[in-house]
PDB file of C-alpha atoms in Angstrom:
ATOM      1  CA  UNK A   2       0.000   0.000   0.000  1.00 43.00           C
ATOM      2  CA  UNK A   3       1.309   3.424  -0.920  1.00 44.00           C
ATOM      3  CA  UNK A   4       2.247   5.672   1.990  1.00 45.00           C
ATOM      4  CA  UNK A   5      -0.281   8.453   2.554  1.00 48.00           C
ATOM      5  CA  UNK A   6       1.182  11.840   1.662  1.00 52.00           C
ATOM      6  CA  UNK A   7       0.929  14.454   4.382  1.00 63.00           C
ATOM      7  CA  UNK A   8      -1.027  17.518   3.224  1.00 76.00           C
ATOM      8  CA  UNK A   9       0.057  21.124   3.684  1.00 79.00           C
ATOM      9  CA  UNK A  10      -2.764  21.678   6.182  1.00 83.00           C
ATOM     10  CA  UNK A  11      -1.608  18.702   8.244  1.00 88.00           C
ATOM     11  CA  UNK A  12       2.005  19.872   8.243  1.00 88.00           C
ATOM     12  CA  UNK A  13       0.926  23.376   9.229  1.00 88.00           C
ATOM     13  CA  UNK A  14      -1.202  22.010  12.072  1.00 90.00           C
ATOM     14  CA  UNK A  15       1.757  19.962  13.272  1.00 92.00           C
ATOM     15  CA  UNK A  16       3.994  23.059  13.185  1.00 93.00           C
ATOM     16  CA  UNK A  17       1.497  25.133  15.176  1.00 93.00           C
ATOM     17  CA  UNK A  18       1.249  22.373  17.798  1.00 94.00           C
ATOM     18  CA  UNK A  19       5.045  22.344  18.042  1.00 94.00           C
ATOM     19  CA  UNK A  20       5.129  26.121  18.528  1.00 96.00           C
ATOM     20  CA  UNK A  21       2.496  25.910  21.255  1.00 95.00           C
ATOM     21  CA  UNK A  22       4.458  23.207  23.072  1.00 95.00           C
ATOM     22  CA  UNK A  23       7.550  25.446  23.014  1.00 95.00           C
ATOM     23  CA  UNK A  24       5.753  28.379  24.634  1.00 96.00           C
ATOM     24  CA  UNK A  25       4.141  30.339  21.805  1.00 97.00           C
ATOM     25  CA  UNK A  26       0.656  30.243  23.296  1.00 97.00           C
ATOM     26  CA  UNK A  27      -0.951  33.564  22.296  1.00 97.00           C
ATOM     27  CA  UNK A  28      -4.000  32.526  20.192  1.00 97.00           C
ATOM     28  CA  UNK A  29      -3.797  35.643  18.008  1.00 97.00           C
ATOM     29  CA  UNK A  30      -0.126  35.005  17.198  1.00 98.00           C
ATOM     30  CA  UNK A  31      -0.752  31.339  16.381  1.00 97.00           C
ATOM     31  CA  UNK A  32      -3.705  32.329  14.203  1.00 96.00           C
ATOM     32  CA  UNK A  33      -1.553  34.862  12.323  1.00 97.00           C
ATOM     33  CA  UNK A  34       1.075  32.178  11.681  1.00 96.00           C
ATOM     34  CA  UNK A  35      -1.619  29.739  10.506  1.00 94.00           C
ATOM     35  CA  UNK A  36      -2.947  32.325   8.036  1.00 94.00           C
ATOM     36  CA  UNK A  37       0.484  33.186   6.598  1.00 94.00           C
ATOM     37  CA  UNK A  38       1.620  30.701   3.923  1.00 92.00           C
ATOM     38  CA  UNK A  39       5.312  30.264   4.746  1.00 93.00           C
ATOM     39  CA  UNK A  40       5.855  28.338   1.502  1.00 92.00           C
ATOM     40  CA  UNK A  41       5.261  31.607  -0.383  1.00 94.00           C
ATOM     41  CA  UNK A  42       8.318  33.129   1.317  1.00 95.00           C
ATOM     42  CA  UNK A  43      10.700  30.181   0.931  1.00 93.00           C
ATOM     43  CA  UNK A  44      12.920  29.690  -2.169  1.00 90.00           C
ATOM     44  CA  UNK A  45      11.748  26.950  -4.525  1.00 88.00           C
ATOM     45  CA  UNK A  46      14.737  24.784  -3.587  1.00 88.00           C
ATOM     46  CA  UNK A  47      13.474  24.581   0.012  1.00 90.00           C
ATOM     47  CA  UNK A  48       9.727  24.331  -0.628  1.00 87.00           C
ATOM     48  CA  UNK A  49       9.487  20.880   0.951  1.00 88.00           C
ATOM     49  CA  UNK A  50      10.958  22.314   4.151  1.00 92.00           C
ATOM     50  CA  UNK A  51       8.495  25.210   4.411  1.00 90.00           C
ATOM     51  CA  UNK A  52       6.739  23.702   7.422  1.00 90.00           C
ATOM     52  CA  UNK A  53       9.890  22.758   9.323  1.00 91.00           C
ATOM     53  CA  UNK A  54      10.618  24.662  12.508  1.00 92.00           C
ATOM     54  CA  UNK A  55      13.987  25.817  11.204  1.00 92.00           C
ATOM     55  CA  UNK A  56      15.592  28.837   9.596  1.00 91.00           C
ATOM     56  CA  UNK A  57      16.131  28.575   5.832  1.00 92.00           C
ATOM     57  CA  UNK A  58      18.416  30.441   3.385  1.00 90.00           C
ATOM     58  CA  UNK A  59      17.008  33.164   1.135  1.00 93.00           C
ATOM     59  CA  UNK A  60      18.674  35.529  -1.346  1.00 90.00           C
ATOM     60  CA  UNK A  61      21.504  37.963  -0.489  1.00 88.00           C
ATOM     61  CA  UNK A  62      22.997  35.637   2.123  1.00 87.00           C
ATOM     62  CA  UNK A  63      20.051  36.203   4.479  1.00 90.00           C
ATOM     63  CA  UNK A  64      17.609  33.776   6.124  1.00 90.00           C
ATOM     64  CA  UNK A  65      13.912  33.334   6.790  1.00 92.00           C
ATOM     65  CA  UNK A  66      13.644  32.913  10.548  1.00 92.00           C
ATOM     66  CA  UNK A  67      12.661  29.753  12.359  1.00 94.00           C
ATOM     67  CA  UNK A  68       8.863  29.803  12.946  1.00 96.00           C
ATOM     68  CA  UNK A  69       9.381  29.405  16.701  1.00 96.00           C
ATOM     69  CA  UNK A  70      11.524  32.553  16.789  1.00 96.00           C
ATOM     70  CA  UNK A  71       8.974  34.425  14.655  1.00 97.00           C
ATOM     71  CA  UNK A  72       6.235  33.357  17.065  1.00 97.00           C
ATOM     72  CA  UNK A  73       8.274  34.115  20.188  1.00 97.00           C
ATOM     73  CA  UNK A  74       9.309  37.592  19.031  1.00 98.00           C
ATOM     74  CA  UNK A  75       5.800  38.442  17.852  1.00 98.00           C
ATOM     75  CA  UNK A  76       4.301  37.249  21.145  1.00 98.00           C
ATOM     76  CA  UNK A  77       6.860  39.289  23.124  1.00 98.00           C
ATOM     77  CA  UNK A  78       5.666  42.469  21.394  1.00 98.00           C
ATOM     78  CA  UNK A  79       2.180  42.108  22.964  1.00 98.00           C
ATOM     79  CA  UNK A  80       0.587  43.740  19.911  1.00 98.00           C
ATOM     80  CA  UNK A  81      -2.718  45.562  20.181  1.00 96.00           C
ATOM     81  CA  UNK A  82      -4.998  45.829  17.108  1.00 95.00           C
ATOM     82  CA  UNK A  83      -4.491  49.599  16.693  1.00 97.00           C
ATOM     83  CA  UNK A  84      -0.706  49.391  16.978  1.00 98.00           C
ATOM     84  CA  UNK A  85       1.770  50.933  14.544  1.00 98.00           C
ATOM     85  CA  UNK A  86       4.812  48.682  14.255  1.00 98.00           C
ATOM     86  CA  UNK A  87       8.298  49.331  12.875  1.00 98.00           C
ATOM     87  CA  UNK A  88      10.137  46.266  11.600  1.00 98.00           C
ATOM     88  CA  UNK A  89      13.868  46.470  10.917  1.00 98.00           C
ATOM     89  CA  UNK A  90      14.881  43.933   8.278  1.00 96.00           C
ATOM     90  CA  UNK A  91      12.081  42.938   5.908  1.00 97.00           C
ATOM     91  CA  UNK A  92      13.973  39.951   4.518  1.00 95.00           C
ATOM     92  CA  UNK A  93      11.593  37.541   2.792  1.00 96.00           C
ATOM     93  CA  UNK A  94       8.634  39.420   4.275  1.00 97.00           C
ATOM     94  CA  UNK A  95       7.371  36.440   6.299  1.00 97.00           C
ATOM     95  CA  UNK A  96       7.671  38.120   9.702  1.00 97.00           C
ATOM     96  CA  UNK A  97       6.170  41.288   8.197  1.00 98.00           C
ATOM     97  CA  UNK A  98       3.149  39.366   6.955  1.00 98.00           C
ATOM     98  CA  UNK A  99       2.586  37.806  10.380  1.00 98.00           C
ATOM     99  CA  UNK A 100       2.763  41.234  12.024  1.00 98.00           C
ATOM    100  CA  UNK A 101       0.360  42.707   9.472  1.00 98.00           C
ATOM    101  CA  UNK A 102      -2.376  40.332  10.639  1.00 98.00           C
ATOM    102  CA  UNK A 103      -2.096  41.645  14.200  1.00 98.00           C
ATOM    103  CA  UNK A 104      -1.520  45.395  13.871  1.00 98.00           C
ATOM    104  CA  UNK A 105      -3.085  48.393  12.169  1.00 98.00           C
ATOM    105  CA  UNK A 106       0.059  49.387  10.261  1.00 98.00           C
ATOM    106  CA  UNK A 107       3.482  47.810   9.746  1.00 98.00           C
ATOM    107  CA  UNK A 108       6.380  49.959   8.565  1.00 98.00           C
ATOM    108  CA  UNK A 109       9.282  47.793   7.388  1.00 98.00           C
ATOM    109  CA  UNK A 110      12.825  48.774   6.345  1.00 98.00           C
ATOM    110  CA  UNK A 111      15.200  46.633   4.255  1.00 97.00           C
ATOM    111  CA  UNK A 112      18.787  47.359   3.124  1.00 96.00           C
ATOM    112  CA  UNK A 113      18.717  44.904   0.196  1.00 95.00           C
ATOM    113  CA  UNK A 114      16.741  46.286  -2.729  1.00 95.00           C
ATOM    114  CA  UNK A 115      16.341  42.797  -4.257  1.00 95.00           C
ATOM    115  CA  UNK A 116      14.829  41.356  -1.074  1.00 96.00           C
ATOM    116  CA  UNK A 117      12.513  44.319  -0.668  1.00 97.00           C
ATOM    117  CA  UNK A 118      11.208  44.021  -4.218  1.00 96.00           C
ATOM    118  CA  UNK A 119      10.509  40.305  -3.805  1.00 96.00           C
ATOM    119  CA  UNK A 120       8.788  40.904  -0.459  1.00 97.00           C
ATOM    120  CA  UNK A 121       6.609  43.655  -1.955  1.00 98.00           C
ATOM    121  CA  UNK A 122       5.465  41.231  -4.656  1.00 97.00           C
ATOM    122  CA  UNK A 123       4.430  38.742  -1.950  1.00 97.00           C
ATOM    123  CA  UNK A 124       2.575  41.410   0.043  1.00 98.00           C
ATOM    124  CA  UNK A 125       0.642  42.343  -3.085  1.00 97.00           C
ATOM    125  CA  UNK A 126      -0.212  38.699  -3.794  1.00 96.00           C
ATOM    126  CA  UNK A 127      -1.525  38.324  -0.232  1.00 97.00           C
ATOM    127  CA  UNK A 128      -3.388  41.662  -0.465  1.00 97.00           C
ATOM    128  CA  UNK A 129      -1.651  43.048   2.625  1.00 97.00           C
ATOM    129  CA  UNK A 130      -2.640  46.697   2.349  1.00 97.00           C
ATOM    130  CA  UNK A 131      -1.399  47.776   5.784  1.00 98.00           C
ATOM    131  CA  UNK A 132       2.331  47.261   5.077  1.00 98.00           C
ATOM    132  CA  UNK A 133       4.478  50.289   4.183  1.00 98.00           C
ATOM    133  CA  UNK A 134       7.970  49.532   2.897  1.00 98.00           C
ATOM    134  CA  UNK A 135      11.214  51.481   2.736  1.00 97.00           C
ATOM    135  CA  UNK A 136      14.612  50.791   1.173  1.00 97.00           C
ATOM    136  CA  UNK A 137      17.161  52.109   3.622  1.00 95.00           C
ATOM    137  CA  UNK A 138      19.436  51.702   6.625  1.00 95.00           C
ATOM    138  CA  UNK A 139      17.448  49.852   9.277  1.00 95.00           C
ATOM    139  CA  UNK A 140      19.718  50.998  12.080  1.00 94.00           C
ATOM    140  CA  UNK A 141      18.451  54.534  11.495  1.00 96.00           C
ATOM    141  CA  UNK A 142      14.831  53.436  11.912  1.00 97.00           C
ATOM    142  CA  UNK A 143      12.114  55.561  10.304  1.00 98.00           C
ATOM    143  CA  UNK A 144      12.164  58.851  12.172  1.00 96.00           C
ATOM    144  CA  UNK A 145       9.589  60.517   9.902  1.00 97.00           C
ATOM    145  CA  UNK A 146       6.941  58.010  11.039  1.00 97.00           C
ATOM    146  CA  UNK A 147       7.945  57.819  14.713  1.00 97.00           C
ATOM    147  CA  UNK A 148       6.923  57.301  17.436  1.00 97.00           C
ATOM    148  CA  UNK A 149       5.908  53.651  17.130  1.00 98.00           C
ATOM    149  CA  UNK A 150       3.927  51.470  19.513  1.00 98.00           C
ATOM    150  CA  UNK A 151       6.185  48.485  18.841  1.00 98.00           C
ATOM    151  CA  UNK A 152       9.541  47.888  17.141  1.00 98.00           C
ATOM    152  CA  UNK A 153      10.878  44.517  16.022  1.00 98.00           C
ATOM    153  CA  UNK A 154      14.493  44.081  14.907  1.00 98.00           C
ATOM    154  CA  UNK A 155      15.310  40.981  12.865  1.00 95.00           C
ATOM    155  CA  UNK A 156      19.096  41.416  12.736  1.00 94.00           C
ATOM    156  CA  UNK A 157      21.548  41.441  15.624  1.00 95.00           C
ATOM    157  CA  UNK A 158      22.485  44.873  16.948  1.00 95.00           C
ATOM    158  CA  UNK A 159      25.954  44.949  18.585  1.00 94.00           C
ATOM    159  CA  UNK A 160      24.609  46.816  21.618  1.00 95.00           C
ATOM    160  CA  UNK A 161      21.456  48.503  22.921  1.00 95.00           C
ATOM    161  CA  UNK A 162      19.791  50.109  19.829  1.00 95.00           C
ATOM    162  CA  UNK A 163      19.446  53.620  21.229  1.00 95.00           C
ATOM    163  CA  UNK A 164      18.395  55.253  17.940  1.00 96.00           C
ATOM    164  CA  UNK A 165      15.534  52.801  17.613  1.00 97.00           C
ATOM    165  CA  UNK A 166      14.515  53.064  21.263  1.00 97.00           C
ATOM    166  CA  UNK A 167      14.286  56.831  20.760  1.00 96.00           C
ATOM    167  CA  UNK A 168      11.596  56.184  18.102  1.00 97.00           C
ATOM    168  CA  UNK A 169       9.434  54.194  20.509  1.00 97.00           C
ATOM    169  CA  UNK A 170       6.478  55.566  22.440  1.00 96.00           C
ATOM    170  CA  UNK A 171       7.061  55.927  26.224  1.00 94.00           C
ATOM    171  CA  UNK A 172       4.943  52.838  26.900  1.00 94.00           C
ATOM    172  CA  UNK A 173       6.123  50.944  23.818  1.00 97.00           C
ATOM    173  CA  UNK A 174       7.974  47.652  23.394  1.00 98.00           C
ATOM    174  CA  UNK A 175      11.060  46.819  21.340  1.00 98.00           C
ATOM    175  CA  UNK A 176      12.303  43.281  20.773  1.00 98.00           C
ATOM    176  CA  UNK A 177      15.756  42.691  19.272  1.00 98.00           C
ATOM    177  CA  UNK A 178      18.678  40.255  19.217  1.00 97.00           C
ATOM    178  CA  UNK A 179      21.662  41.918  20.892  1.00 97.00           C
ATOM    179  CA  UNK A 180      25.302  40.846  20.637  1.00 97.00           C
ATOM    180  CA  UNK A 181      28.346  40.737  18.371  1.00 91.00           C
ATOM    181  CA  UNK A 182      29.050  36.999  18.271  1.00 88.00           C
ATOM    182  CA  UNK A 183      27.384  34.144  16.391  1.00 92.00           C
ATOM    183  CA  UNK A 184      25.035  33.675  19.357  1.00 95.00           C
ATOM    184  CA  UNK A 185      23.105  36.660  20.679  1.00 97.00           C
ATOM    185  CA  UNK A 186      20.560  37.356  23.412  1.00 97.00           C
ATOM    186  CA  UNK A 187      16.980  38.136  22.443  1.00 98.00           C
ATOM    187  CA  UNK A 188      16.020  41.122  24.584  1.00 98.00           C
ATOM    188  CA  UNK A 189      12.656  42.753  25.197  1.00 98.00           C
ATOM    189  CA  UNK A 190      12.719  46.454  26.110  1.00 98.00           C
ATOM    190  CA  UNK A 191       9.510  47.753  27.672  1.00 97.00           C
ATOM    191  CA  UNK A 192       9.001  51.483  28.164  1.00 93.00           C
ATOM    192  CA  UNK A 193       8.306  52.517  31.745  1.00 89.00           C
ATOM    193  CA  UNK A 194       6.254  55.551  30.651  1.00 83.00           C
ATOM    194  CA  UNK A 195       8.882  57.970  31.972  1.00 84.00           C
ATOM    195  CA  UNK A 196      11.509  57.770  29.253  1.00 85.00           C
ATOM    196  CA  UNK A 197      13.277  54.697  30.592  1.00 90.00           C
ATOM    197  CA  UNK A 198      13.163  51.024  29.701  1.00 93.00           C
ATOM    198  CA  UNK A 199      12.987  47.748  31.561  1.00 95.00           C
ATOM    199  CA  UNK A 200      14.920  45.038  29.711  1.00 96.00           C
ATOM    200  CA  UNK A 201      14.336  41.299  29.859  1.00 97.00           C
ATOM    201  CA  UNK A 202      16.397  38.535  28.233  1.00 97.00           C
ATOM    202  CA  UNK A 203      14.127  35.990  26.552  1.00 97.00           C
ATOM    203  CA  UNK A 204      16.571  33.414  25.147  1.00 95.00           C
ATOM    204  CA  UNK A 205      19.678  32.895  23.038  1.00 95.00           C
ATOM    205  CA  UNK A 206      19.304  33.292  19.257  1.00 95.00           C
ATOM    206  CA  UNK A 207      21.336  33.345  16.034  1.00 92.00           C
ATOM    207  CA  UNK A 208      20.700  36.250  13.649  1.00 93.00           C
ATOM    208  CA  UNK A 209      22.648  37.903  10.852  1.00 89.00           C
ATOM    209  CA  UNK A 210      24.263  41.179  12.027  1.00 91.00           C
ATOM    210  CA  UNK A 211      22.553  44.553  11.723  1.00 91.00           C
ATOM    211  CA  UNK A 212      24.816  46.389   9.259  1.00 88.00           C
ATOM    212  CA  UNK A 213      25.151  50.102   8.560  1.00 87.00           C
ATOM    213  CA  UNK A 214      23.992  51.666   5.317  1.00 84.00           C
ATOM    214  CA  UNK A 215      22.320  49.982   2.364  1.00 90.00           C
ATOM    215  CA  UNK A 216      23.711  46.972   0.545  1.00 86.00           C
ATOM    216  CA  UNK A 217      25.631  47.247  -2.708  1.00 81.00           C
ATOM    217  CA  UNK A 218      24.237  44.571  -5.013  1.00 66.00           C
ATOM    218  CA  UNK A 219      25.518  43.419  -8.387  1.00 45.00           C
TER     219      UNK A 219
END
């Protein structure tokens, strides 16, 4: 008898169960992940691995994050429906798409023009009308649109991202990997309402570094 082939829906359900067992328990976050077709953001070569809980390579030497990390970082933001979010590092656009299902507006900055163009095509295909994109230096943030309710950084800053924290509302939240080595700490900064921040280390992570300027592509 031929082995029954697992469907995409079954593999997605299995992934969501795995995320829940690892601590991503916010129903809204899990729902957003369920509604975002990860296979659309993964290169054709890795299509069969779309539902794995692992990071995968994309163009320009970058990666699409592990679903658990996407879920954990999104959950740590504690997003409210009317929130305006700044994302640093659009990449494939997968994390952006998840955020767009939870917030009113998502502003996302990418230093690779190729990646940004591909992500914009995916946003259009998914009819995500609340995503605003920018080609630029993510470390500088998006001062013209500040302050933001939430900021998510998807590349490792070498130290506390003061320029980005300055673009956060007093009661806002910023989540970012911090550190110079191959392993960084995922840190959540929560505004205390008085201009200061309370930081909390969530776990160890591996992200590409947050680089200055925009990328020079061939």
